[in-house]
Coordinates of C-alpha atoms and ligand atoms in Angstrom, one line a residue:
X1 CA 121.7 88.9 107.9
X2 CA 121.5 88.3 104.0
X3 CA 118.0 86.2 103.7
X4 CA 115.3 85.3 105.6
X5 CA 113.8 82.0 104.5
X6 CA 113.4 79.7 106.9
X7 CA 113.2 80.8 111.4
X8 CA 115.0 77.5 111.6
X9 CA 119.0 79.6 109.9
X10 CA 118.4 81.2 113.1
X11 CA 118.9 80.4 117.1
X12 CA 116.4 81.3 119.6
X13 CA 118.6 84.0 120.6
X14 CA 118.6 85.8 117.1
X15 CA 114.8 85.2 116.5
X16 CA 114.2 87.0 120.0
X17 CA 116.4 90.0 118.9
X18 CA 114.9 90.5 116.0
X19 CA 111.1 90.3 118.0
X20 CA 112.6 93.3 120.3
X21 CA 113.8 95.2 117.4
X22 CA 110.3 94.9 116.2
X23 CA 109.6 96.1 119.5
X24 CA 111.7 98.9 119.5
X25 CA 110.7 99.9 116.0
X26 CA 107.1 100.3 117.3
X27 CA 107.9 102.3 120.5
X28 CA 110.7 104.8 118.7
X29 CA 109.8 104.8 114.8
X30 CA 112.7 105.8 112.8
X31 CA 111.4 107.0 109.4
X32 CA 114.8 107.6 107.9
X33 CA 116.1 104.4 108.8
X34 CA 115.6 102.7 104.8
X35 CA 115.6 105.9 103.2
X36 CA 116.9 105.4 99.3
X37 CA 116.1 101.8 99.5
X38 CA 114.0 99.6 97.4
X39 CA 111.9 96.4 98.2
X40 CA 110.8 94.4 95.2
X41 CA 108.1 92.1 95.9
X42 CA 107.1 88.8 94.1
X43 CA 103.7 87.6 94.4
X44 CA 103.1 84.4 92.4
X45 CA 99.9 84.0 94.5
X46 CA 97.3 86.4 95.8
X47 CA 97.6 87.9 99.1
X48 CA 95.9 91.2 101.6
X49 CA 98.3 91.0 104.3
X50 CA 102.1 90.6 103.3
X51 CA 101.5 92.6 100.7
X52 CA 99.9 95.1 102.7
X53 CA 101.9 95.1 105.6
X54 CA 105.3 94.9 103.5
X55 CA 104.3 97.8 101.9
X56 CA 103.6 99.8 104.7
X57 CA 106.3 98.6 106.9
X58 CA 108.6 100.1 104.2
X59 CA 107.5 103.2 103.8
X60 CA 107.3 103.9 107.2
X61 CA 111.0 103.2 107.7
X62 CA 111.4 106.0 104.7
X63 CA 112.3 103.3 102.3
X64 CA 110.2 102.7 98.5
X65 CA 108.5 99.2 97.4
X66 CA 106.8 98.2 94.2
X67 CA 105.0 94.5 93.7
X68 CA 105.0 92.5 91.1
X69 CA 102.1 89.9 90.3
X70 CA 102.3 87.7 87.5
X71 CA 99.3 88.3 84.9
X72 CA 98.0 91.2 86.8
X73 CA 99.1 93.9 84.3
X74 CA 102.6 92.1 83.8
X75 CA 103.8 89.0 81.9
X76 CA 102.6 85.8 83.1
X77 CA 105.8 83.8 84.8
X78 CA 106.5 80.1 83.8
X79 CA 108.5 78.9 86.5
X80 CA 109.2 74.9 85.0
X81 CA 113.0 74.1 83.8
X82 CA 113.2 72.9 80.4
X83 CA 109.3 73.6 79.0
X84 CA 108.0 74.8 75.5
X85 CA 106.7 78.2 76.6
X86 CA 103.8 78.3 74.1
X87 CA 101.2 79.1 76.6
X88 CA 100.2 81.8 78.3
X89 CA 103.7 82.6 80.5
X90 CA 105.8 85.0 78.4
X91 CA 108.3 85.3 80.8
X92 CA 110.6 82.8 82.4
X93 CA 111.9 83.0 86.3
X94 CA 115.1 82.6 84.9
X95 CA 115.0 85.8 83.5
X96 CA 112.2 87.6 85.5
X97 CA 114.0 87.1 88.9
X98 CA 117.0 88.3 88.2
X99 CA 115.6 91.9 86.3
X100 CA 113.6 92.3 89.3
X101 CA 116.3 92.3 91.9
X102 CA 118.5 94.5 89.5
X103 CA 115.8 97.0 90.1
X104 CA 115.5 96.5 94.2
X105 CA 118.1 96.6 97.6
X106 CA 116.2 93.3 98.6
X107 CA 113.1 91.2 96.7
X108 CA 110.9 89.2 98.9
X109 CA 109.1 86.1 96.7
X110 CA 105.9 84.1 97.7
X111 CA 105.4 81.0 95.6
X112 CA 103.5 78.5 97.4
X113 CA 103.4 75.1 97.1
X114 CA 102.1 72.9 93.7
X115 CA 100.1 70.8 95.8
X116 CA 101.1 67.4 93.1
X117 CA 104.6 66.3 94.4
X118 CA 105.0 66.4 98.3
X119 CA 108.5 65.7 98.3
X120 CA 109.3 68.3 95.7
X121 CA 107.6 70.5 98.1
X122 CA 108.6 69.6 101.7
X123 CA 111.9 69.9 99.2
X124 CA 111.5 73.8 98.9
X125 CA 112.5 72.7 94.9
X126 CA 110.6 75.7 93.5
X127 CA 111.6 78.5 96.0
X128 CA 115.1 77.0 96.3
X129 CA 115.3 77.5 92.5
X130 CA 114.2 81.2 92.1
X131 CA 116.3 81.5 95.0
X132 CA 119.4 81.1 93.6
X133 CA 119.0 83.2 90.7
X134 CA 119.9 86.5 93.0
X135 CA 122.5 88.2 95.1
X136 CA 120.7 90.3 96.8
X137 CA 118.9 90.2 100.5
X138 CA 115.8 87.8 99.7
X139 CA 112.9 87.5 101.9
X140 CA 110.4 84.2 101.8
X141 CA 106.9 85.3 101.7
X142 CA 105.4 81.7 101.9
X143 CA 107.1 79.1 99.7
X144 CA 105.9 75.0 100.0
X145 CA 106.3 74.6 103.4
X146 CA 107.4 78.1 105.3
X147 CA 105.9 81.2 106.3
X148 CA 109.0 82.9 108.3
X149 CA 107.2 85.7 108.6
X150 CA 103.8 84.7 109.8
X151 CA 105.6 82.8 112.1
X152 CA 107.5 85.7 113.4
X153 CA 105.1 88.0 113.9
X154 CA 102.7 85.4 116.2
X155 CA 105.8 84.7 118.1
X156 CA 106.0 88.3 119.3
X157 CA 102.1 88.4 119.5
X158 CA 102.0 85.3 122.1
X159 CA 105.1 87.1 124.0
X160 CA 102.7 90.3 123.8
X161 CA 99.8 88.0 125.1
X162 CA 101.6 87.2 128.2
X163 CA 101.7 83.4 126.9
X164 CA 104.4 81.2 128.8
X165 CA 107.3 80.2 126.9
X166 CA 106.7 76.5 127.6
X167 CA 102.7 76.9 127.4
X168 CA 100.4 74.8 125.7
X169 CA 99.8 75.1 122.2
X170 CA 97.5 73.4 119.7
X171 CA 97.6 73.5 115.9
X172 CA 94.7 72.4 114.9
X173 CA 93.3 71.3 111.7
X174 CA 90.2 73.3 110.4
X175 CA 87.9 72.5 107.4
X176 CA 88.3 74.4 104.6
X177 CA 86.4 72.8 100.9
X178 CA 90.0 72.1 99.3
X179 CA 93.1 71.4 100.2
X180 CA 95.4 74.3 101.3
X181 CA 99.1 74.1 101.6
X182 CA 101.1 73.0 104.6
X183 CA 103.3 76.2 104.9
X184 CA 101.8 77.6 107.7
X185 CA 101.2 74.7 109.7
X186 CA 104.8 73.7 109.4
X187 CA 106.1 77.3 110.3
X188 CA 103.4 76.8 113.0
X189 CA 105.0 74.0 114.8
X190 CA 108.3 74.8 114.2
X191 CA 107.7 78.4 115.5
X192 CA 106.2 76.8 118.8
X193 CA 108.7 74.0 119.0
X194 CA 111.5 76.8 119.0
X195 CA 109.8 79.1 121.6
X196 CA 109.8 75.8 124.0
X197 CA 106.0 75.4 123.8
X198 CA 104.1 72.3 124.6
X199 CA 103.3 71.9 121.3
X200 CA 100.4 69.4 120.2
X201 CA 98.8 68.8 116.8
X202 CA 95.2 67.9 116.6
X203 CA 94.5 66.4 112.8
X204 CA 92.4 64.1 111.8
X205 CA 93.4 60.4 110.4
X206 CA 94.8 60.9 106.8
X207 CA 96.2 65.0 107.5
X208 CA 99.1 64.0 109.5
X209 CA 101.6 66.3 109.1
X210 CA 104.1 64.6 106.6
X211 CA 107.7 63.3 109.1
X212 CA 109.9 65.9 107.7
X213 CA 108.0 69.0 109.2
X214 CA 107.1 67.0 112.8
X215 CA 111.0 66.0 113.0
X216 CA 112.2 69.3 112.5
X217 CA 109.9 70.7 114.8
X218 CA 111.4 67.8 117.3
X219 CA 114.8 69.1 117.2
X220 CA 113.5 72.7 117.7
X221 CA 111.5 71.4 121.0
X222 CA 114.4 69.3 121.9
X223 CA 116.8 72.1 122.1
X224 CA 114.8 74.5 123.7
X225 CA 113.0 72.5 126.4
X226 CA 110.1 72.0 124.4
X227 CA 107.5 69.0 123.4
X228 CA 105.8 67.9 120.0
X229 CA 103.0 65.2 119.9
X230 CA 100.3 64.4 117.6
X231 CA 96.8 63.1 118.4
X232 CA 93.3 62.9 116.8
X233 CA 91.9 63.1 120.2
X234 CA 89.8 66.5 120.6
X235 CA 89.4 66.8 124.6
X236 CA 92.7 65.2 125.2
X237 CA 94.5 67.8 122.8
X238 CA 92.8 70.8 124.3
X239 CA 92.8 69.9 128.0
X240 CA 94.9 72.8 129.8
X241 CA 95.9 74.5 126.4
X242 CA 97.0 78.0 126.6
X243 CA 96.4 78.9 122.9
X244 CA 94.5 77.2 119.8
X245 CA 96.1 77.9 116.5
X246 CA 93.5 76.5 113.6
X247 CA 94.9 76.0 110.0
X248 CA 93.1 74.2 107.3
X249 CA 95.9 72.2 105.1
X250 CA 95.8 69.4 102.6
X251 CA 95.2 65.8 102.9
X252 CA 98.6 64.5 103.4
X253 CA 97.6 60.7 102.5
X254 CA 96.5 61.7 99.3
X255 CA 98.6 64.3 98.8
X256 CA 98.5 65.7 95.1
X257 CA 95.1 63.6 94.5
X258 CA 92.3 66.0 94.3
X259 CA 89.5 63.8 93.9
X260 CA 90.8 61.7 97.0
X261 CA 91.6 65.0 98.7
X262 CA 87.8 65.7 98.0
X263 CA 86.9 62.6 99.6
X264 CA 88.8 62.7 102.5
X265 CA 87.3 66.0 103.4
X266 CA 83.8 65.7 102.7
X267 CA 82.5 64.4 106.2
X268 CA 84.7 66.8 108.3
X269 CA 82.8 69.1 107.8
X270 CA 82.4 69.4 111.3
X271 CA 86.2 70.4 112.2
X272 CA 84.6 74.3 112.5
X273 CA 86.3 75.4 115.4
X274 CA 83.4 77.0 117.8
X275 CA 83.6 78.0 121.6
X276 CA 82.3 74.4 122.6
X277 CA 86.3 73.5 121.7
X278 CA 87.7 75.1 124.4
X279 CA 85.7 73.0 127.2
X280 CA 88.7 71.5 128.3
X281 CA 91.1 74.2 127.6
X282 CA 92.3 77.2 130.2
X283 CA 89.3 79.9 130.5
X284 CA 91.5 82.7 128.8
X285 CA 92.6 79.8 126.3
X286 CA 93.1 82.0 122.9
X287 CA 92.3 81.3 119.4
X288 CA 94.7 82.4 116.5
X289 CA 94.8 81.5 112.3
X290 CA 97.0 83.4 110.3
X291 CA 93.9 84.9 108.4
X292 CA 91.9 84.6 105.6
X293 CA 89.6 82.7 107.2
X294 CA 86.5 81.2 106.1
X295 CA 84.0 82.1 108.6
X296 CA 81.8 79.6 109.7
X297 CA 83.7 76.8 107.8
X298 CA 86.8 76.6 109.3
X299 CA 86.0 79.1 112.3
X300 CA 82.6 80.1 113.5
X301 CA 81.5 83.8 113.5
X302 CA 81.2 84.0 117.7
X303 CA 84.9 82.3 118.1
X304 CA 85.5 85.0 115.9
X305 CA 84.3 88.3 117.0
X306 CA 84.6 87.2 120.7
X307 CA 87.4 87.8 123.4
X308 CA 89.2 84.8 122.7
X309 CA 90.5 85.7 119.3
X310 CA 93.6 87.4 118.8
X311 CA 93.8 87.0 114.8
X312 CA 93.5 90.8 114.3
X313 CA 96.4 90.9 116.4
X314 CA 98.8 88.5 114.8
X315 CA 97.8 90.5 111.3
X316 CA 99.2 93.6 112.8
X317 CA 102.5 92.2 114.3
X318 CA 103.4 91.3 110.9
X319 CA 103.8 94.7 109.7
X320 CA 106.7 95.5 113.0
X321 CA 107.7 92.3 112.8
X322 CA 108.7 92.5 109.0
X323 CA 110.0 96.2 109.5
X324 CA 112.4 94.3 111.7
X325 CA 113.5 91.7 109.0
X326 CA 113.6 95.0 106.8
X327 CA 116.2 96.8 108.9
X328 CA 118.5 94.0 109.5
X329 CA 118.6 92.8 105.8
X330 CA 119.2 96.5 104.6
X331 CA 121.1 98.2 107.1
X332 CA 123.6 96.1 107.1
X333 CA 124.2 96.1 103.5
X334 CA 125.4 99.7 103.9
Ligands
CP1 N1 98.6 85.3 106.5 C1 98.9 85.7 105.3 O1 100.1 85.5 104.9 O2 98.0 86.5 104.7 P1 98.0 86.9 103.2 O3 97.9 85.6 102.4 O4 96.8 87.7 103.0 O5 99.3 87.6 102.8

């Protein structure tokens, strides 16, 4: 394994090895295993848990990490082909990428979407770019339209929950006051549609997910005996559902438009997910979200804090599920 962008470069078969490697990592910790090696990590946007967890998952296999974050003590980044730089980026990808992973065994880059150009962004034209600059192993840490590693980690937590491989899950929109990118929505689906889930997402009319992501998440459900729908129907989405995954995300009608964006949100205010949600949904039906949350706008505080929620959870799983990625992308290189 020499990158992990995208859980679609990989069959079922590979993305359940690497889940019982994480597995295995948690149950026999080997603390020796990335001794001497280096991740570098890329943080064009803010983040607690990949940081975090990439950190710590790391160290704990005996290895060293540093992170970089663009006008937090080092140069701003410009990260445009062909501009003036006479603003406040002093540094160009072109150059910055590369230095970086001369310094690191692998670099792991998060560098979500613009938000202006949706086809530039289901695209992957920004990643895809700093992408290329490097040799080394290179880990996505959310680009325009892919969390890998999100994804990964709540695929080992529903396998930990005891959720069927071809249960009932529903990604559902939640409000948040802007407009938030698609990446883990996309991963969502496609993560679900690959497990052979009955996947169904619940949007409301102008935040359908753009054709790109729900066609790719087709093929994933095709091949593994799997389903993908889309509804704006509330009762009918949740009737039987085994899990409830909320995500807020950006209005894709107006896509790039703020003040439309703006508009389109304003009276949906009411897509808080709360317990009277799960009405028609199984009585151990589980809510997840990727976290941060907004509490008591996109989730309420008794969803929350109650039994249903397994978002503490997932946040954990990331760090064994990336110490996984970790010790295929670096002990191979050996
Ligand atoms: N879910 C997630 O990626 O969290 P952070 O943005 O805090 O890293």
């Amino acid at each position: 394994m020499r990158r992990f962008i995208d859980l679609a470069d990989f069959s079922r078969d590979e993305l359940l090895g690497l889940i019982e490697l994480a597995r295995r990592l948690q149950a026999r910790p080997e603390p020796q295993a990335l001794a001497g090696k280096v991740l570098g990590l890329l943080f064009m946007n803010p983040s607690l848990r990949t940081v975090a967890s990439f950190q710590s998952g790391m160290a704990r296999l005996g290895g060293a990490s540093f992170v970089i974050t663009p006008g937090s003590g080092t140069w701003q980044i410009e990260t445009r082909d062909g501009v003036v730089m006479n603003g406040t980026a002093a540094e160009h990808v072109r150059e910055g990428v590369p230095v970086l992973a001369s310094y690191c065994d692998a670099l792991g880059i998060r560098s979500f979407a613009d938000g202006k150009d949706l086809a530039a962004d289901l695209g992957e034209h920004k990643f895809a770019a700093m992408a290329k600059l490097i040799e080394q192993p290179l880990i996505n840490l959310e680009s325009a339209v892919n969390h890998p590693c999100q994804s990964l980690a709540d695929w080992k937590t529903l396998d930990e929950l005891g959720i069927p491989r071809h249960g009932k899950l529903v990604l559902s929109w939640a409000y948040h006051p802007r407009a938030l990118p698609l990446a883990v929505a996309a991963s969502t689906v496609h993560m679900a549609a690959m497990r052979g889930m009955q996947v169904v997402v619940l949007q409301p009319e102008g935040f359908a997910l753009p054709s790109a992501i729900i066609d790719k998440a087709q093929r994933a459900a095709a091949a593994s005996g799997g389903s993908l729908r889309t509804t704006s129907d509330r009762r009918e989405a949740l009737e039987g559902a085994h899990v409830v995954y909320a995500k807020e995300w950006a209005s894709t009608a107006h896509y790039g438009n703020e003040a439309a964006d703006a508009d389109a949100r304003r009276s949906l205010t009411h897509w808080c997910l709360d317990e009277s949600w799960f009405a028609e949904a199984r009585a151990d039906c589980r809510l997840m979200h990727c976290l941060p949350v907004r509490r008591n706008v996109a989730v309420a505080d008794r969803l929350l804090d109650g039994p249903r929620s397994v978002v503490l959870r997932q946040a954990y799983n990331r760090m064994p599920a990336q110490m996984a990625v970790l010790y295929r992308l670096l002990k191979q290189t050996e």
